[in-house]
Short mmCIF file of C-alpha atoms in Angstrom, two decimals:
data_model
loop_
_atom_site.label_atom_id
_atom_site.label_comp_id
_atom_site.label_asym_id
_atom_site.label_seq_id
_atom_site.Cartn_x
_atom_site.Cartn_y
_atom_site.Cartn_z
CA MET A 409 67.34 -188.49 -2.21
CA LYS A 410 63.73 -189.09 -2.89
CA THR A 411 60.97 -187.31 -1.80
CA VAL A 412 57.26 -188.01 -0.40
CA HIS A 413 56.07 -187.22 -3.66
CA SER A 414 57.23 -189.95 -5.20
CA ALA A 415 57.43 -192.22 -2.65
CA SER A 416 53.90 -191.52 -2.86
CA TYR A 417 53.49 -192.74 -5.71
CA GLU A 418 56.07 -195.89 -5.92
CA ILE A 419 53.83 -196.99 -3.54
CA LEU A 420 50.48 -197.35 -5.24
CA ARG A 421 52.69 -198.86 -7.93
CA ARG A 422 53.15 -201.65 -5.83
CA HIS A 423 49.23 -202.14 -4.96
CA GLY A 424 48.67 -202.16 -8.93
CA LEU A 425 47.09 -198.71 -7.50
CA THR A 426 47.19 -197.16 -10.25
CA THR A 427 44.32 -195.34 -11.32
CA VAL A 428 43.57 -192.35 -9.34
CA PHE A 429 39.71 -192.13 -9.55
CA GLY A 430 39.48 -187.69 -7.96
CA ASN A 431 37.04 -184.49 -7.14
CA PRO A 432 40.55 -182.88 -6.75
CA GLY A 433 40.13 -180.00 -4.76
CA SER A 434 43.59 -177.22 -4.12
CA ASN A 435 45.17 -179.34 -1.78
CA GLU A 436 45.63 -182.29 -3.88
CA LEU A 437 47.35 -179.82 -6.71
CA PRO A 438 51.53 -181.43 -5.24
CA PHE A 439 49.95 -184.89 -5.20
CA LEU A 440 48.35 -184.32 -8.69
CA LYS A 441 51.80 -182.37 -9.80
CA ASP A 442 53.90 -183.93 -12.63
CA PHE A 443 51.27 -187.64 -11.70
CA PRO A 444 53.56 -190.24 -13.16
CA GLU A 445 52.86 -191.58 -17.27
CA ASP A 446 52.07 -194.30 -16.49
CA PHE A 447 49.34 -193.58 -14.25
CA ARG A 448 45.58 -192.55 -15.55
CA TYR A 449 42.84 -190.03 -13.91
CA ILE A 450 39.52 -190.27 -13.76
CA LEU A 451 37.73 -187.23 -12.74
CA GLY A 452 34.08 -186.67 -11.34
CA LEU A 453 31.87 -184.19 -11.04
CA HIS A 454 31.11 -184.74 -7.61
CA GLU A 455 33.00 -187.43 -4.52
CA GLY A 456 29.61 -189.39 -4.56
CA ALA A 457 30.54 -189.56 -7.42
CA VAL A 458 34.31 -190.22 -8.26
CA VAL A 459 33.95 -192.77 -4.60
CA GLY A 460 30.67 -195.09 -7.13
CA MET A 461 33.39 -194.96 -9.98
CA ALA A 462 35.65 -196.33 -7.50
CA ASP A 463 33.86 -199.54 -5.80
CA GLY A 464 32.79 -200.30 -9.28
CA PHE A 465 36.07 -200.68 -10.44
CA ALA A 466 36.85 -202.58 -7.35
CA LEU A 467 34.04 -204.45 -7.99
CA ALA A 468 34.52 -205.32 -11.78
CA SER A 469 38.42 -205.69 -11.41
CA GLY A 470 38.73 -207.24 -8.26
CA ARG A 471 40.79 -204.57 -7.87
CA PRO A 472 41.91 -201.81 -4.52
CA ALA A 473 40.71 -198.71 -5.74
CA PHE A 474 42.57 -194.97 -4.61
CA VAL A 475 40.47 -191.64 -4.57
CA ASN A 476 42.37 -188.90 -3.94
CA LEU A 477 39.41 -186.47 -3.01
CA HIS A 478 39.92 -182.96 -1.97
CA ALA A 479 39.77 -182.42 2.38
CA ALA A 480 36.93 -182.20 4.90
CA ALA A 481 33.94 -180.40 2.85
CA GLY A 482 35.08 -183.67 -0.34
CA THR A 483 36.02 -186.64 1.98
CA GLY A 484 32.44 -186.04 3.87
CA ASN A 485 30.60 -185.78 0.63
CA GLY A 486 32.11 -189.21 -0.22
CA MET A 487 31.70 -190.96 2.73
CA GLY A 488 27.99 -189.49 2.13
#
């Protein structure tokens, strides 16, 4: 039986999103548990830097980027 966790990674794979940029908090730990070997995680020390790295990656590669930020405050910092 598929879990939400495994289905999430399957969807990301299908769309070529195997590089994750992030500044995680406690809410994101379930998503990062058993992180797949075919993915890579780029950790940033501030949400603004993480969004900037993802933007640069998307512009340079011509592919979409996936950003994983902590809920509420992290998302607000990333948008700022």
